[in-house]
Amino acid sequence: MRSKPIGVFDSGVGGLSVLNALKEMLPDEGFIYVADQAYTPYGEKSKETITARAVAITNWLVAQDCKLIVVACNTATTNAIAHLRAHFSMPFVGIEPAIKPAALGSHTGVIGVLATAGTLTSTLFQTTSQDYTQGLEVISQVGYGLVALVEKGKEASEATEKQLREILSPMLEKPIDHLVLGCTHYPFLTHTLKKILPKHVTIVDCSTAVAKQTHRLLDLHNLRNSSGGTATYYSTTSPKFDVWKSFGVEQVSQVEI
Ligand code: DGL
């Protein structure tokens, strides 16, 4: 059981930001990464569609003998992880916008959240937000078009900077001191974000927290591997190899799920 792989999925290459943190913290584990690029972006799809895709991919990862699944996507976590936990017996780790640390660390009382429409409208996000942001001002913005730009490998392009400046302008008019990255594609925009945001704004990315939680769950279930250290990559559509390469991935196979 311990030597079985860990399944990781996202709508595309965004979840690689989580996988990188997982590989760093758990170098002896084997990983199977699925990018659901035939259905990207998830952020504008209905809860039903996102749940159906999460179920289909989980079934496929179960067939690959995965011992634990990391939902490396805020949109899939906030819309579908409760359903996955209710229908599959293996442990799941999800990712949600890290509102709590941002709220606790804020001095100005104003924080920004950048996420997909699917995440911001989800009940899970709204409940967490209400629980931790009493007395704070939260400026939430949908990152329109950003996932598509990252999927094209254009995270540092002029078009991306222009788009980000527009999206962030309502936050920049207010004294935000934290910007929560509520989509796993967005950590790849950090370089561009730093050009736009005032220096005192802390960018909050919770990939490391997800890796820590995965570590904890593996220990809890006695599932830690000591001799793996591999990662295999799949896309549900014909992969754009040059883009994958720019994210450090040399080999990707197409899979029908
Ligand atoms: N990377 C995903 C997330 O964390 C999905 C983005 C999308 O496909 O819209 O929300």
PDB file of C-alpha atoms and ligand atoms in Angstrom:
ATOM      1  CA  MET A   1       0.000   0.000   0.000  1.00  0.00           C
ATOM      2  CA  ARG A   2       2.761   2.471   0.966  1.00  0.00           C
ATOM      3  CA  SER A   3       4.528   2.176  -2.383  1.00  0.00           C
ATOM      4  CA  LYS A   4       1.387   3.130  -4.330  1.00  0.00           C
ATOM      5  CA  PRO A   5       1.336   6.554  -6.030  1.00  0.00           C
ATOM      6  CA  ILE A   6      -0.403   9.745  -4.979  1.00  0.00           C
ATOM      7  CA  GLY A   7      -2.881  11.122  -7.538  1.00  0.00           C
ATOM      8  CA  VAL A   8      -2.883  14.881  -8.177  1.00  0.00           C
ATOM      9  CA  PHE A   9      -5.256  16.705 -10.524  1.00  0.00           C
ATOM     10  CA  ASP A  10      -6.215  20.138 -11.812  1.00  0.00           C
ATOM     11  CA  SER A  11      -7.925  21.588 -14.875  1.00  0.00           C
ATOM     12  CA  GLY A  12      -4.470  22.156 -16.394  1.00  0.00           C
ATOM     13  CA  VAL A  13      -0.887  23.068 -15.561  1.00  0.00           C
ATOM     14  CA  GLY A  14      -1.865  25.186 -12.515  1.00  0.00           C
ATOM     15  CA  GLY A  15      -1.737  22.228 -10.136  1.00  0.00           C
ATOM     16  CA  LEU A  16       1.968  21.879 -10.938  1.00  0.00           C
ATOM     17  CA  SER A  17       2.464  24.684  -8.385  1.00  0.00           C
ATOM     18  CA  VAL A  18       1.062  22.276  -5.780  1.00  0.00           C
ATOM     19  CA  LEU A  19       2.901  19.264  -7.198  1.00  0.00           C
ATOM     20  CA  ASN A  20       6.209  21.164  -6.917  1.00  0.00           C
ATOM     21  CA  ALA A  21       5.575  21.728  -3.197  1.00  0.00           C
ATOM     22  CA  LEU A  22       4.551  18.071  -2.767  1.00  0.00           C
ATOM     23  CA  LYS A  23       7.706  16.812  -4.497  1.00  0.00           C
ATOM     24  CA  GLU A  24       9.862  19.035  -2.331  1.00  0.00           C
ATOM     25  CA  MET A  25       8.288  17.915   0.938  1.00  0.00           C
ATOM     26  CA  LEU A  26       7.776  14.254  -0.030  1.00  0.00           C
ATOM     27  CA  PRO A  27      10.711  13.389  -2.314  1.00  0.00           C
ATOM     28  CA  ASP A  28      10.251   9.627  -1.891  1.00  0.00           C
ATOM     29  CA  GLU A  29       6.656   9.512  -3.109  1.00  0.00           C
ATOM     30  CA  GLY A  30       5.469   8.576  -6.597  1.00  0.00           C
ATOM     31  CA  PHE A  31       2.973  10.985  -8.192  1.00  0.00           C
ATOM     32  CA  ILE A  32       0.499  10.715 -11.061  1.00  0.00           C
ATOM     33  CA  TYR A  33      -0.546  14.148 -12.301  1.00  0.00           C
ATOM     34  CA  VAL A  34      -3.662  14.658 -14.429  1.00  0.00           C
ATOM     35  CA  ALA A  35      -4.298  17.965 -16.237  1.00  0.00           C
ATOM     36  CA  ASP A  36      -7.921  18.030 -17.386  1.00  0.00           C
ATOM     37  CA  GLN A  37      -7.064  20.311 -20.297  1.00  0.00           C
ATOM     38  CA  ALA A  38      -9.953  19.057 -22.418  1.00  0.00           C
ATOM     39  CA  TYR A  39     -12.235  20.802 -19.900  1.00  0.00           C
ATOM     40  CA  THR A  40     -10.161  23.833 -18.854  1.00  0.00           C
ATOM     41  CA  PRO A  41     -11.076  26.333 -17.475  1.00  0.00           C
ATOM     42  CA  TYR A  42     -13.146  24.864 -14.626  1.00  0.00           C
ATOM     43  CA  GLY A  43     -13.771  28.331 -13.201  1.00  0.00           C
ATOM     44  CA  GLU A  44     -16.607  29.126 -15.579  1.00  0.00           C
ATOM     45  CA  LYS A  45     -18.281  25.685 -15.466  1.00  0.00           C
ATOM     46  CA  SER A  46     -21.246  24.614 -13.350  1.00  0.00           C
ATOM     47  CA  LYS A  47     -20.862  22.796 -10.031  1.00  0.00           C
ATOM     48  CA  GLU A  48     -22.401  19.708 -11.710  1.00  0.00           C
ATOM     49  CA  THR A  49     -19.849  19.665 -14.551  1.00  0.00           C
ATOM     50  CA  ILE A  50     -16.912  20.241 -12.183  1.00  0.00           C
ATOM     51  CA  THR A  51     -18.162  17.443  -9.892  1.00  0.00           C
ATOM     52  CA  ALA A  52     -18.631  15.053 -12.850  1.00  0.00           C
ATOM     53  CA  ARG A  53     -15.054  15.723 -14.023  1.00  0.00           C
ATOM     54  CA  ALA A  54     -13.664  15.325 -10.483  1.00  0.00           C
ATOM     55  CA  VAL A  55     -15.477  11.984 -10.163  1.00  0.00           C
ATOM     56  CA  ALA A  56     -14.285  10.739 -13.579  1.00  0.00           C
ATOM     57  CA  ILE A  57     -10.658  11.660 -12.842  1.00  0.00           C
ATOM     58  CA  THR A  58     -10.824  10.157  -9.353  1.00  0.00           C
ATOM     59  CA  ASN A  59     -12.174   6.897 -10.823  1.00  0.00           C
ATOM     60  CA  TRP A  60      -9.265   6.847 -13.255  1.00  0.00           C
ATOM     61  CA  LEU A  61      -6.738   7.553 -10.472  1.00  0.00           C
ATOM     62  CA  VAL A  62      -8.301   4.773  -8.390  1.00  0.00           C
ATOM     63  CA  ALA A  63      -7.808   2.437 -11.372  1.00  0.00           C
ATOM     64  CA  GLN A  64      -4.113   3.497 -11.374  1.00  0.00           C
ATOM     65  CA  ASP A  65      -4.008   2.296  -7.739  1.00  0.00           C
ATOM     66  CA  CYS A  66      -3.507   5.693  -6.072  1.00  0.00           C
ATOM     67  CA  LYS A  67      -3.438   5.621  -2.262  1.00  0.00           C
ATOM     68  CA  LEU A  68      -4.399   9.282  -1.726  1.00  0.00           C
ATOM     69  CA  ILE A  69      -5.632  12.078  -3.978  1.00  0.00           C
ATOM     70  CA  VAL A  70      -4.675  15.742  -3.903  1.00  0.00           C
ATOM     71  CA  VAL A  71      -7.255  17.967  -5.559  1.00  0.00           C
ATOM     72  CA  ALA A  72      -4.748  20.605  -6.724  1.00  0.00           C
ATOM     73  CA  CYS A  73      -7.477  22.999  -7.806  1.00  0.00           C
ATOM     74  CA  ASN A  74      -9.421  25.503  -5.703  1.00  0.00           C
ATOM     75  CA  THR A  75     -12.425  25.387  -8.031  1.00  0.00           C
ATOM     76  CA  ALA A  76     -12.683  21.580  -7.877  1.00  0.00           C
ATOM     77  CA  THR A  77     -12.088  21.558  -4.114  1.00  0.00           C
ATOM     78  CA  THR A  78     -14.691  24.176  -3.275  1.00  0.00           C
ATOM     79  CA  ASN A  79     -17.282  22.633  -5.617  1.00  0.00           C
ATOM     80  CA  ALA A  80     -16.661  18.907  -5.459  1.00  0.00           C
ATOM     81  CA  ILE A  81     -14.467  17.662  -2.597  1.00  0.00           C
ATOM     82  CA  ALA A  82     -17.428  16.989  -0.260  1.00  0.00           C
ATOM     83  CA  HIS A  83     -18.925  14.772  -2.983  1.00  0.00           C
ATOM     84  CA  LEU A  84     -15.607  12.959  -3.527  1.00  0.00           C
ATOM     85  CA  ARG A  85     -15.170  12.318   0.206  1.00  0.00           C
ATOM     86  CA  ALA A  86     -18.721  10.963   0.411  1.00  0.00           C
ATOM     87  CA  HIS A  87     -18.272   8.557  -2.514  1.00  0.00           C
ATOM     88  CA  PHE A  88     -14.661   7.328  -2.318  1.00  0.00           C
ATOM     89  CA  SER A  89     -12.923   5.691   0.608  1.00  0.00           C
ATOM     90  CA  MET A  90      -9.371   7.010   0.132  1.00  0.00           C
ATOM     91  CA  PRO A  91      -8.070  10.170   1.826  1.00  0.00           C
ATOM     92  CA  PHE A  92      -8.362  13.456  -0.107  1.00  0.00           C
ATOM     93  CA  VAL A  93      -6.440  16.693   0.352  1.00  0.00           C
ATOM     94  CA  GLY A  94      -7.902  19.840  -1.190  1.00  0.00           C
ATOM     95  CA  ILE A  95      -6.894  23.462  -1.621  1.00  0.00           C
ATOM     96  CA  GLU A  96      -8.966  26.537  -0.788  1.00  0.00           C
ATOM     97  CA  PRO A  97      -8.115  30.254  -0.799  1.00  0.00           C
ATOM     98  CA  ALA A  98      -6.034  30.865   2.343  1.00  0.00           C
ATOM     99  CA  ILE A  99      -8.312  33.520   3.824  1.00  0.00           C
ATOM    100  CA  LYS A 100      -7.523  32.664   7.442  1.00  0.00           C
ATOM    101  CA  PRO A 101      -3.765  33.467   7.518  1.00  0.00           C
ATOM    102  CA  ALA A 102      -4.368  36.599   5.451  1.00  0.00           C
ATOM    103  CA  ALA A 103      -7.131  37.780   7.799  1.00  0.00           C
ATOM    104  CA  LEU A 104      -5.065  37.032  10.904  1.00  0.00           C
ATOM    105  CA  GLY A 105      -1.987  38.773   9.499  1.00  0.00           C
ATOM    106  CA  SER A 106      -3.727  41.895   8.189  1.00  0.00           C
ATOM    107  CA  HIS A 107      -2.876  45.251   9.796  1.00  0.00           C
ATOM    108  CA  THR A 108      -4.835  47.475   7.433  1.00  0.00           C
ATOM    109  CA  GLY A 109      -8.016  45.407   7.773  1.00  0.00           C
ATOM    110  CA  VAL A 110      -8.318  45.082   3.982  1.00  0.00           C
ATOM    111  CA  ILE A 111      -7.353  41.928   2.082  1.00  0.00           C
ATOM    112  CA  GLY A 112      -7.655  40.934  -1.556  1.00  0.00           C
ATOM    113  CA  VAL A 113      -8.694  37.544  -2.932  1.00  0.00           C
ATOM    114  CA  LEU A 114      -8.054  36.566  -6.531  1.00  0.00           C
ATOM    115  CA  ALA A 115      -9.860  33.398  -7.630  1.00  0.00           C
ATOM    116  CA  THR A 116     -12.101  31.903 -10.299  1.00  0.00           C
ATOM    117  CA  ALA A 117     -15.825  32.668 -10.475  1.00  0.00           C
ATOM    118  CA  GLY A 118     -16.500  29.021  -9.560  1.00  0.00           C
ATOM    119  CA  THR A 119     -14.510  29.341  -6.338  1.00  0.00           C
ATOM    120  CA  LEU A 120     -15.832  32.750  -5.290  1.00  0.00           C
ATOM    121  CA  THR A 121     -19.476  31.712  -5.726  1.00  0.00           C
ATOM    122  CA  SER A 122     -19.076  28.346  -3.949  1.00  0.00           C
ATOM    123  CA  THR A 123     -20.763  27.802  -0.593  1.00  0.00           C
ATOM    124  CA  LEU A 124     -17.518  26.486   0.901  1.00  0.00           C
ATOM    125  CA  PHE A 125     -15.636  29.692   0.054  1.00  0.00           C
ATOM    126  CA  GLN A 126     -18.441  31.918   1.265  1.00  0.00           C
ATOM    127  CA  THR A 127     -18.719  30.079   4.577  1.00  0.00           C
ATOM    128  CA  THR A 128     -14.948  30.168   5.222  1.00  0.00           C
ATOM    129  CA  SER A 129     -14.858  33.810   4.261  1.00  0.00           C
ATOM    130  CA  GLN A 130     -17.659  34.681   6.702  1.00  0.00           C
ATOM    131  CA  ASP A 131     -16.004  32.676   9.478  1.00  0.00           C
ATOM    132  CA  TYR A 132     -12.654  34.453   9.342  1.00  0.00           C
ATOM    133  CA  THR A 133     -13.221  37.937   8.048  1.00  0.00           C
ATOM    134  CA  GLN A 134     -15.551  39.532  10.586  1.00  0.00           C
ATOM    135  CA  GLY A 135     -14.670  43.220  10.776  1.00  0.00           C
ATOM    136  CA  LEU A 136     -12.379  43.049   7.727  1.00  0.00           C
ATOM    137  CA  GLU A 137     -12.935  44.306   4.220  1.00  0.00           C
ATOM    138  CA  VAL A 138     -12.431  41.571   1.629  1.00  0.00           C
ATOM    139  CA  ILE A 139     -12.052  42.610  -1.996  1.00  0.00           C
ATOM    140  CA  SER A 140     -12.628  39.561  -4.174  1.00  0.00           C
ATOM    141  CA  GLN A 141     -11.888  39.653  -7.875  1.00  0.00           C
ATOM    142  CA  VAL A 142     -12.405  37.007 -10.559  1.00  0.00           C
ATOM    143  CA  GLY A 143      -9.173  36.431 -12.469  1.00  0.00           C
ATOM    144  CA  TYR A 144     -10.819  36.647 -15.909  1.00  0.00           C
ATOM    145  CA  GLY A 145      -8.613  35.190 -18.641  1.00  0.00           C
ATOM    146  CA  LEU A 146      -5.651  34.455 -16.365  1.00  0.00           C
ATOM    147  CA  VAL A 147      -5.948  30.654 -16.468  1.00  0.00           C
ATOM    148  CA  ALA A 148      -5.972  30.723 -20.284  1.00  0.00           C
ATOM    149  CA  LEU A 149      -2.833  32.901 -20.328  1.00  0.00           C
ATOM    150  CA  VAL A 150      -0.975  30.515 -17.977  1.00  0.00           C
ATOM    151  CA  GLU A 151      -2.164  27.528 -20.045  1.00  0.00           C
ATOM    152  CA  LYS A 152      -0.515  29.176 -23.066  1.00  0.00           C
ATOM    153  CA  GLY A 153       2.735  29.668 -21.132  1.00  0.00           C
ATOM    154  CA  LYS A 154       2.266  33.449 -21.214  1.00  0.00           C
ATOM    155  CA  GLU A 155       2.531  34.130 -17.488  1.00  0.00           C
ATOM    156  CA  ALA A 156       5.186  36.844 -17.883  1.00  0.00           C
ATOM    157  CA  SER A 157       3.833  38.464 -21.074  1.00  0.00           C
ATOM    158  CA  GLU A 158       2.725  42.058 -21.576  1.00  0.00           C
ATOM    159  CA  ALA A 159      -0.845  40.883 -22.185  1.00  0.00           C
ATOM    160  CA  THR A 160      -0.830  39.172 -18.793  1.00  0.00           C
ATOM    161  CA  GLU A 161       0.530  42.249 -17.024  1.00  0.00           C
ATOM    162  CA  LYS A 162      -2.141  44.414 -18.666  1.00  0.00           C
ATOM    163  CA  GLN A 163      -4.904  41.985 -17.731  1.00  0.00           C
ATOM    164  CA  LEU A 164      -3.661  41.735 -14.145  1.00  0.00           C
ATOM    165  CA  ARG A 165      -3.422  45.516 -13.745  1.00  0.00           C
ATOM    166  CA  GLU A 166      -7.054  45.812 -14.798  1.00  0.00           C
ATOM    167  CA  ILE A 167      -8.253  42.998 -12.547  1.00  0.00           C
ATOM    168  CA  LEU A 168      -6.341  44.261  -9.521  1.00  0.00           C
ATOM    169  CA  SER A 169      -7.260  47.939  -9.872  1.00  0.00           C
ATOM    170  CA  PRO A 170     -10.201  47.823  -7.377  1.00  0.00           C
ATOM    171  CA  MET A 171      -7.797  46.339  -4.811  1.00  0.00           C
ATOM    172  CA  LEU A 172      -5.041  48.821  -5.526  1.00  0.00           C
ATOM    173  CA  GLU A 173      -7.414  51.681  -4.793  1.00  0.00           C
ATOM    174  CA  LYS A 174      -7.727  50.307  -1.240  1.00  0.00           C
ATOM    175  CA  PRO A 175      -5.000  49.637   1.344  1.00  0.00           C
ATOM    176  CA  ILE A 176      -4.824  45.851   0.941  1.00  0.00           C
ATOM    177  CA  ASP A 177      -1.848  44.302   2.724  1.00  0.00           C
ATOM    178  CA  HIS A 178      -2.450  40.658   1.671  1.00  0.00           C
ATOM    179  CA  LEU A 179      -3.377  39.169  -1.680  1.00  0.00           C
ATOM    180  CA  VAL A 180      -4.670  35.603  -1.449  1.00  0.00           C
ATOM    181  CA  LEU A 181      -4.008  33.535  -4.576  1.00  0.00           C
ATOM    182  CA  GLY A 182      -7.171  31.442  -4.762  1.00  0.00           C
ATOM    183  CA  CYS A 183      -6.321  29.467  -7.903  1.00  0.00           C
ATOM    184  CA  THR A 184      -3.378  27.131  -8.395  1.00  0.00           C
ATOM    185  CA  HIS A 185      -2.545  28.723 -11.752  1.00  0.00           C
ATOM    186  CA  TYR A 186      -1.837  32.083 -10.098  1.00  0.00           C
ATOM    187  CA  PRO A 187       1.440  31.300  -8.242  1.00  0.00           C
ATOM    188  CA  PHE A 188       2.957  31.190 -11.741  1.00  0.00           C
ATOM    189  CA  LEU A 189       2.021  34.883 -12.035  1.00  0.00           C
ATOM    190  CA  THR A 190       3.995  35.881  -8.930  1.00  0.00           C
ATOM    191  CA  HIS A 191       6.755  37.587 -10.905  1.00  0.00           C
ATOM    192  CA  THR A 192       4.236  39.757 -12.777  1.00  0.00           C
ATOM    193  CA  LEU A 193       2.195  40.362  -9.624  1.00  0.00           C
ATOM    194  CA  LYS A 194       5.267  41.689  -7.826  1.00  0.00           C
ATOM    195  CA  LYS A 195       5.738  44.256 -10.594  1.00  0.00           C
ATOM    196  CA  ILE A 196       2.217  45.554  -9.978  1.00  0.00           C
ATOM    197  CA  LEU A 197       1.630  45.269  -6.232  1.00  0.00           C
ATOM    198  CA  PRO A 198       3.081  47.701  -3.697  1.00  0.00           C
ATOM    199  CA  LYS A 199       6.063  46.132  -1.877  1.00  0.00           C
ATOM    200  CA  HIS A 200       4.279  45.802   1.475  1.00  0.00           C
ATOM    201  CA  VAL A 201       1.559  43.489   0.056  1.00  0.00           C
ATOM    202  CA  THR A 202       2.088  39.864   1.082  1.00  0.00           C
ATOM    203  CA  ILE A 203       1.184  37.316  -1.594  1.00  0.00           C
ATOM    204  CA  VAL A 204      -0.477  34.321   0.055  1.00  0.00           C
ATOM    205  CA  ASP A 205      -0.082  30.968  -1.688  1.00  0.00           C
ATOM    206  CA  CYS A 206      -0.941  27.805   0.206  1.00  0.00           C
ATOM    207  CA  SER A 207       0.832  25.103  -1.862  1.00  0.00           C
ATOM    208  CA  THR A 208       3.208  24.405   1.037  1.00  0.00           C
ATOM    209  CA  ALA A 209       0.294  24.093   3.461  1.00  0.00           C
ATOM    210  CA  VAL A 210      -1.256  21.499   1.114  1.00  0.00           C
ATOM    211  CA  ALA A 211       2.010  19.549   1.027  1.00  0.00           C
ATOM    212  CA  LYS A 212       2.176  19.650   4.854  1.00  0.00           C
ATOM    213  CA  GLN A 213      -1.390  18.380   5.140  1.00  0.00           C
ATOM    214  CA  THR A 214      -0.607  15.569   2.665  1.00  0.00           C
ATOM    215  CA  HIS A 215       2.435  14.647   4.774  1.00  0.00           C
ATOM    216  CA  ARG A 216       0.254  14.580   7.913  1.00  0.00           C
ATOM    217  CA  LEU A 217      -2.428  12.419   6.290  1.00  0.00           C
ATOM    218  CA  LEU A 218       0.109   9.934   4.903  1.00  0.00           C
ATOM    219  CA  ASP A 219       1.577   9.565   8.406  1.00  0.00           C
ATOM    220  CA  LEU A 220      -1.866   9.260   9.965  1.00  0.00           C
ATOM    221  CA  HIS A 221      -2.830   6.413   7.617  1.00  0.00           C
ATOM    222  CA  ASN A 222       0.624   4.840   7.719  1.00  0.00           C
ATOM    223  CA  LEU A 223       1.024   5.396   3.965  1.00  0.00           C
ATOM    224  CA  ARG A 224       4.455   7.052   3.693  1.00  0.00           C
ATOM    225  CA  ASN A 225       6.654   5.618   0.951  1.00  0.00           C
ATOM    226  CA  SER A 226      10.405   5.455   1.300  1.00  0.00           C
ATOM    227  CA  SER A 227      11.515   4.538  -2.198  1.00  0.00           C
ATOM    228  CA  GLY A 228       9.446   6.192  -4.917  1.00  0.00           C
ATOM    229  CA  GLY A 229      10.418   9.623  -6.156  1.00  0.00           C
ATOM    230  CA  THR A 230       8.751   9.454  -9.573  1.00  0.00           C
ATOM    231  CA  ALA A 231       6.162  11.615 -11.343  1.00  0.00           C
ATOM    232  CA  THR A 232       4.163  10.804 -14.464  1.00  0.00           C
ATOM    233  CA  TYR A 233       2.055  13.355 -16.296  1.00  0.00           C
ATOM    234  CA  TYR A 234      -1.183  13.035 -18.264  1.00  0.00           C
ATOM    235  CA  SER A 235      -3.381  15.463 -20.146  1.00  0.00           C
ATOM    236  CA  THR A 236      -6.964  14.795 -21.244  1.00  0.00           C
ATOM    237  CA  THR A 237      -6.188  16.481 -24.565  1.00  0.00           C
ATOM    238  CA  SER A 238      -3.301  16.540 -26.986  1.00  0.00           C
ATOM    239  CA  PRO A 239      -0.511  18.140 -24.880  1.00  0.00           C
ATOM    240  CA  LYS A 240       1.252  21.346 -25.931  1.00  0.00           C
ATOM    241  CA  PHE A 241       4.743  20.039 -25.282  1.00  0.00           C
ATOM    242  CA  ASP A 242       6.486  23.437 -25.476  1.00  0.00           C
ATOM    243  CA  VAL A 243       4.252  24.797 -22.702  1.00  0.00           C
ATOM    244  CA  TRP A 244       4.772  21.732 -20.495  1.00  0.00           C
ATOM    245  CA  LYS A 245       8.510  22.058 -21.074  1.00  0.00           C
ATOM    246  CA  SER A 246       8.405  25.673 -19.914  1.00  0.00           C
ATOM    247  CA  PHE A 247       6.987  24.315 -16.635  1.00  0.00           C
ATOM    248  CA  GLY A 248       9.832  21.794 -16.385  1.00  0.00           C
ATOM    249  CA  VAL A 249       7.900  18.736 -17.608  1.00  0.00           C
ATOM    250  CA  GLU A 250       9.534  16.748 -20.420  1.00  0.00           C
ATOM    251  CA  GLN A 251       7.058  13.900 -20.903  1.00  0.00           C
ATOM    252  CA  VAL A 252       3.264  14.044 -20.989  1.00  0.00           C
ATOM    253  CA  SER A 253       0.859  11.419 -22.301  1.00  0.00           C
ATOM    254  CA  GLN A 254      -2.657  11.959 -23.549  1.00  0.00           C
ATOM    255  CA  VAL A 255      -5.356  10.015 -21.742  1.00  0.00           C
ATOM    256  CA  GLU A 256      -9.076   9.738 -22.389  1.00  0.00           C
ATOM    257  CA  ILE A 257     -11.061  10.224 -19.217  1.00  0.00           C
TER     258      ILE A 257
HETATM  259  N1  DGL B   1      -6.329  25.899 -11.141  1.00  0.00           N
HETATM  260  C1  DGL B   1      -7.685  25.848 -10.804  1.00  0.00           C
HETATM  261  C2  DGL B   1      -8.044  26.479  -9.499  1.00  0.00           C
HETATM  262  O1  DGL B   1      -7.250  26.404  -8.589  1.00  0.00           O
HETATM  263  C3  DGL B   1      -8.689  25.895 -11.910  1.00  0.00           C
HETATM  264  C4  DGL B   1      -8.750  27.115 -12.719  1.00  0.00           C
HETATM  265  C5  DGL B   1      -9.721  26.957 -13.887  1.00  0.00           C
HETATM  266  O2  DGL B   1      -9.629  25.940 -14.582  1.00  0.00           O
HETATM  267  O3  DGL B   1     -10.546  27.860 -14.064  1.00  0.00           O
HETATM  268  O4  DGL B   1      -9.087  27.029  -9.315  1.00  0.00           O
END
